[in-house]
Short mmCIF file of N, CA and C in Angstrom, two decimals:
data_model
loop_
_atom_site.label_atom_id
_atom_site.label_comp_id
_atom_site.label_asym_id
_atom_site.label_seq_id
_atom_site.Cartn_x
_atom_site.Cartn_y
_atom_site.Cartn_z
N MET Z 500 172.18 131.38 75.02
CA MET Z 500 171.51 130.47 75.91
C MET Z 500 170.08 130.96 76.11
N ILE Z 501 169.11 130.06 76.10
CA ILE Z 501 167.72 130.40 76.35
C ILE Z 501 167.55 130.69 77.84
N ILE Z 502 167.03 131.88 78.15
CA ILE Z 502 166.81 132.23 79.55
C ILE Z 502 165.32 132.24 79.91
N CYS Z 503 164.47 132.29 78.89
CA CYS Z 503 163.02 132.23 79.10
C CYS Z 503 162.46 131.16 78.17
N SER Z 504 162.13 130.03 78.76
CA SER Z 504 161.61 128.94 77.93
C SER Z 504 160.15 129.18 77.54
N CYS Z 505 159.43 130.00 78.29
CA CYS Z 505 158.03 130.30 77.94
C CYS Z 505 157.94 131.05 76.61
N ASN Z 506 158.89 131.96 76.38
CA ASN Z 506 158.88 132.80 75.18
C ASN Z 506 160.08 132.54 74.26
N ALA Z 507 160.89 131.55 74.60
CA ALA Z 507 162.10 131.22 73.83
C ALA Z 507 162.97 132.46 73.61
N ILE Z 508 163.29 133.15 74.71
CA ILE Z 508 164.13 134.34 74.66
C ILE Z 508 165.54 133.96 75.11
N SER Z 509 166.51 134.40 74.33
CA SER Z 509 167.91 134.11 74.67
C SER Z 509 168.54 135.31 75.36
N ASP Z 510 169.66 135.05 76.03
CA ASP Z 510 170.39 136.14 76.66
C ASP Z 510 170.88 137.13 75.61
N GLN Z 511 171.20 136.64 74.42
CA GLN Z 511 171.65 137.52 73.35
C GLN Z 511 170.55 138.47 72.89
N SER Z 512 169.31 138.00 72.83
CA SER Z 512 168.22 138.88 72.41
C SER Z 512 167.93 139.92 73.48
N VAL Z 513 168.08 139.55 74.75
CA VAL Z 513 167.91 140.53 75.83
C VAL Z 513 168.99 141.60 75.72
N ARG Z 514 170.24 141.17 75.54
CA ARG Z 514 171.35 142.13 75.41
C ARG Z 514 171.14 143.05 74.19
N ALA Z 515 170.68 142.48 73.10
CA ALA Z 515 170.46 143.27 71.88
C ALA Z 515 169.36 144.32 72.10
N SER Z 516 168.37 144.00 72.92
CA SER Z 516 167.29 144.96 73.17
C SER Z 516 167.75 146.13 74.04
N LEU Z 517 168.90 145.97 74.68
CA LEU Z 517 169.39 146.99 75.60
C LEU Z 517 170.33 148.01 74.95
N THR Z 518 170.42 147.99 73.65
CA THR Z 518 171.26 148.96 72.96
C THR Z 518 170.43 150.19 72.60
N GLY Z 519 171.06 151.31 72.58
CA GLY Z 519 170.37 152.54 72.21
C GLY Z 519 170.02 153.39 73.40
N GLU Z 520 169.67 154.63 73.12
CA GLU Z 520 169.39 155.61 74.16
C GLU Z 520 168.11 155.31 74.93
N ASN Z 521 167.09 154.81 74.26
CA ASN Z 521 165.81 154.53 74.90
C ASN Z 521 165.62 153.06 75.20
N SER Z 522 166.68 152.39 75.57
CA SER Z 522 166.58 150.96 75.83
C SER Z 522 165.80 150.69 77.11
N PRO Z 523 165.17 149.52 77.19
CA PRO Z 523 164.38 149.18 78.38
C PRO Z 523 165.25 149.09 79.63
N ARG Z 524 164.66 149.39 80.78
CA ARG Z 524 165.39 149.36 82.05
C ARG Z 524 164.80 148.39 83.05
N THR Z 525 163.71 147.72 82.69
CA THR Z 525 163.08 146.74 83.58
C THR Z 525 162.80 145.47 82.78
N PRO Z 526 162.66 144.33 83.46
CA PRO Z 526 162.34 143.10 82.74
C PRO Z 526 161.05 143.22 81.93
N GLY Z 527 160.02 143.83 82.49
CA GLY Z 527 158.77 143.99 81.75
C GLY Z 527 158.95 144.79 80.48
N ALA Z 528 159.78 145.83 80.55
CA ALA Z 528 160.05 146.66 79.37
C ALA Z 528 160.84 145.88 78.33
N VAL Z 529 161.73 145.00 78.78
CA VAL Z 529 162.48 144.15 77.85
C VAL Z 529 161.51 143.24 77.10
N TYR Z 530 160.58 142.64 77.83
CA TYR Z 530 159.59 141.77 77.18
C TYR Z 530 158.78 142.53 76.15
N ARG Z 531 158.31 143.72 76.51
CA ARG Z 531 157.54 144.52 75.55
C ARG Z 531 158.39 144.86 74.33
N CYS Z 532 159.64 145.19 74.57
CA CYS Z 532 160.55 145.51 73.46
C CYS Z 532 160.72 144.31 72.52
N LEU Z 533 160.70 143.11 73.09
CA LEU Z 533 160.87 141.90 72.30
C LEU Z 533 159.54 141.37 71.75
N GLY Z 534 158.45 142.09 72.03
CA GLY Z 534 157.15 141.72 71.47
C GLY Z 534 156.46 140.56 72.17
N CYS Z 535 156.73 140.38 73.45
CA CYS Z 535 156.08 139.29 74.18
C CYS Z 535 155.75 139.75 75.59
N ARG Z 536 155.17 138.84 76.37
CA ARG Z 536 154.82 139.12 77.76
C ARG Z 536 155.35 138.00 78.64
N PRO Z 537 155.74 138.33 79.86
CA PRO Z 537 156.21 137.28 80.76
C PRO Z 537 155.07 136.33 81.12
N CYS Z 538 155.43 135.09 81.32
CA CYS Z 538 154.42 134.09 81.69
C CYS Z 538 154.58 133.68 83.15
N CYS Z 539 155.58 132.87 83.45
CA CYS Z 539 155.74 132.37 84.81
C CYS Z 539 156.58 133.28 85.69
N GLY Z 540 157.42 134.11 85.10
CA GLY Z 540 158.23 135.05 85.86
C GLY Z 540 159.54 134.50 86.41
N ARG Z 541 159.82 133.25 86.16
CA ARG Z 541 161.05 132.65 86.70
C ARG Z 541 162.32 133.25 86.11
N CYS Z 542 162.22 133.83 84.94
CA CYS Z 542 163.40 134.38 84.28
C CYS Z 542 163.65 135.84 84.64
N PHE Z 543 162.74 136.47 85.40
CA PHE Z 543 162.88 137.90 85.70
C PHE Z 543 164.22 138.22 86.37
N ALA Z 544 164.65 137.40 87.30
CA ALA Z 544 165.92 137.68 88.00
C ALA Z 544 167.09 137.62 87.02
N THR Z 545 167.05 136.68 86.08
CA THR Z 545 168.11 136.58 85.08
C THR Z 545 168.09 137.77 84.14
N VAL Z 546 166.89 138.17 83.70
CA VAL Z 546 166.77 139.34 82.83
C VAL Z 546 167.26 140.57 83.57
N ARG Z 547 166.87 140.72 84.84
CA ARG Z 547 167.32 141.86 85.65
C ARG Z 547 168.84 141.87 85.76
N ALA Z 548 169.46 140.70 85.97
CA ALA Z 548 170.91 140.61 86.07
C ALA Z 548 171.58 141.03 84.76
N ILE Z 549 171.02 140.62 83.64
CA ILE Z 549 171.57 141.00 82.34
C ILE Z 549 171.43 142.51 82.14
N ILE Z 550 170.30 143.07 82.52
CA ILE Z 550 170.11 144.53 82.42
C ILE Z 550 171.16 145.25 83.26
N ASP Z 551 171.30 144.84 84.52
CA ASP Z 551 172.28 145.47 85.41
C ASP Z 551 173.69 145.37 84.86
N GLU Z 552 174.04 144.18 84.40
CA GLU Z 552 175.39 143.95 83.85
C GLU Z 552 175.63 144.83 82.63
N THR Z 553 174.68 144.86 81.72
CA THR Z 553 174.83 145.62 80.48
C THR Z 553 174.90 147.12 80.76
N LEU Z 554 174.04 147.60 81.65
CA LEU Z 554 174.05 149.02 81.97
C LEU Z 554 175.31 149.44 82.70
N SER Z 555 175.79 148.59 83.59
CA SER Z 555 177.02 148.93 84.31
C SER Z 555 178.22 148.93 83.38
N GLN Z 556 178.22 148.04 82.40
CA GLN Z 556 179.31 148.02 81.42
C GLN Z 556 179.29 149.25 80.54
N SER Z 557 178.09 149.75 80.23
CA SER Z 557 177.98 150.92 79.37
C SER Z 557 178.05 152.21 80.17
N GLY Z 558 178.03 152.11 81.50
CA GLY Z 558 178.09 153.29 82.34
C GLY Z 558 176.76 154.02 82.40
N ALA Z 559 175.67 153.40 81.95
CA ALA Z 559 174.38 154.06 81.90
C ALA Z 559 173.50 153.76 83.10
N ALA Z 560 173.99 152.97 84.03
CA ALA Z 560 173.17 152.62 85.19
C ALA Z 560 172.99 153.84 86.08
N SER Z 561 171.75 154.09 86.46
CA SER Z 561 171.49 155.21 87.36
C SER Z 561 170.89 154.68 88.64
N THR Z 562 171.12 155.37 89.73
CA THR Z 562 170.60 154.96 91.02
C THR Z 562 169.08 154.95 91.01
N GLU Z 563 168.48 155.95 90.40
CA GLU Z 563 167.02 156.05 90.36
C GLU Z 563 166.40 154.89 89.58
N ALA Z 564 166.95 154.59 88.42
CA ALA Z 564 166.43 153.48 87.62
C ALA Z 564 166.62 152.16 88.35
N GLY Z 565 167.74 152.00 89.00
CA GLY Z 565 168.00 150.78 89.76
C GLY Z 565 167.04 150.60 90.91
N ALA Z 566 166.73 151.71 91.60
CA ALA Z 566 165.79 151.66 92.72
C ALA Z 566 164.39 151.30 92.23
N ALA Z 567 163.97 151.89 91.12
CA ALA Z 567 162.64 151.59 90.56
C ALA Z 567 162.56 150.13 90.13
N ALA Z 568 163.61 149.62 89.52
CA ALA Z 568 163.63 148.23 89.09
C ALA Z 568 163.61 147.29 90.29
N SER Z 569 164.34 147.64 91.34
CA SER Z 569 164.35 146.81 92.54
C SER Z 569 162.97 146.76 93.18
N ALA Z 570 162.27 147.89 93.18
CA ALA Z 570 160.93 147.93 93.74
C ALA Z 570 159.98 147.06 92.92
N ALA Z 571 160.13 147.11 91.60
CA ALA Z 571 159.28 146.28 90.73
C ALA Z 571 159.57 144.80 90.96
N MET Z 572 160.83 144.45 91.13
CA MET Z 572 161.17 143.05 91.38
C MET Z 572 160.63 142.59 92.73
N ALA Z 573 160.67 143.46 93.74
CA ALA Z 573 160.14 143.10 95.05
C ALA Z 573 158.64 142.84 94.95
N LEU Z 574 157.93 143.66 94.19
CA LEU Z 574 156.49 143.46 94.00
C LEU Z 574 156.22 142.14 93.30
N LEU Z 575 157.01 141.84 92.28
CA LEU Z 575 156.83 140.58 91.57
C LEU Z 575 157.08 139.40 92.49
N ASP Z 576 158.16 139.46 93.28
CA ASP Z 576 158.46 138.38 94.20
C ASP Z 576 157.35 138.19 95.23
N THR Z 577 156.77 139.28 95.69
CA THR Z 577 155.69 139.22 96.67
C THR Z 577 154.46 138.54 96.09
N ASN Z 578 154.16 138.82 94.83
CA ASN Z 578 152.93 138.34 94.23
C ASN Z 578 153.08 137.08 93.38
N ARG Z 579 154.29 136.60 93.20
CA ARG Z 579 154.54 135.53 92.24
C ARG Z 579 153.74 134.27 92.50
N ASP Z 580 153.67 133.82 93.74
CA ASP Z 580 153.04 132.54 94.03
C ASP Z 580 151.55 132.51 93.71
N GLY Z 581 150.80 133.50 94.12
CA GLY Z 581 149.37 133.47 93.93
C GLY Z 581 148.87 134.41 92.86
N HIS Z 582 149.78 134.92 92.04
CA HIS Z 582 149.38 135.95 91.09
C HIS Z 582 150.02 135.68 89.74
N ALA Z 583 149.48 134.73 89.02
CA ALA Z 583 150.02 134.38 87.71
C ALA Z 583 149.69 135.47 86.69
N GLN Z 584 150.39 135.47 85.59
CA GLN Z 584 150.20 136.47 84.53
C GLN Z 584 148.74 136.61 84.17
N GLY Z 585 148.18 137.80 84.41
CA GLY Z 585 146.81 138.09 84.04
C GLY Z 585 145.75 137.44 84.91
N ALA Z 586 146.16 136.76 85.97
CA ALA Z 586 145.21 135.99 86.77
C ALA Z 586 144.23 136.85 87.54
N CYS Z 587 144.61 138.08 87.86
CA CYS Z 587 143.72 138.89 88.69
C CYS Z 587 142.58 139.49 87.89
N GLY Z 588 142.72 139.58 86.56
CA GLY Z 588 141.67 140.14 85.73
C GLY Z 588 141.53 141.64 85.87
N GLN Z 589 142.49 142.29 86.54
CA GLN Z 589 142.43 143.72 86.75
C GLN Z 589 143.53 144.47 86.03
N ASP Z 590 144.34 143.78 85.26
CA ASP Z 590 145.45 144.38 84.53
C ASP Z 590 146.33 145.22 85.45
N CYS Z 591 146.64 144.65 86.60
CA CYS Z 591 147.43 145.39 87.59
C CYS Z 591 148.91 145.42 87.20
N ALA Z 592 149.69 146.15 87.95
CA ALA Z 592 151.11 146.30 87.65
C ALA Z 592 151.84 144.96 87.68
N SER Z 593 151.44 144.06 88.55
CA SER Z 593 152.10 142.76 88.63
C SER Z 593 151.83 141.94 87.38
N CYS Z 594 150.61 142.03 86.85
CA CYS Z 594 150.27 141.28 85.64
C CYS Z 594 150.91 141.90 84.40
N ALA Z 595 151.01 143.21 84.39
CA ALA Z 595 151.52 143.91 83.22
C ALA Z 595 153.03 143.94 83.17
N ALA Z 596 153.69 143.60 84.26
CA ALA Z 596 155.16 143.69 84.32
C ALA Z 596 155.81 142.74 83.35
#
């Protein structure tokens, strides 16, 4: 199923990117792994859910990684309305996520 219509990313491609020892742990890292960048950010919650599900199934979920990802999601949610991808022109963490 397509979960990101901006980049035509499927849930299967997100899951496939999460295999291996150095797999991404945040939505932004998943996008970089897949060779793209988030646009509108509406799919971040779904990507985060897939990451959490996949890591918990593999037993690789750590409290520290989960806390860092939650903080990143909170920042994205705070800035989503007035802070579109690259809109600030400062390459800040919200734009780069």
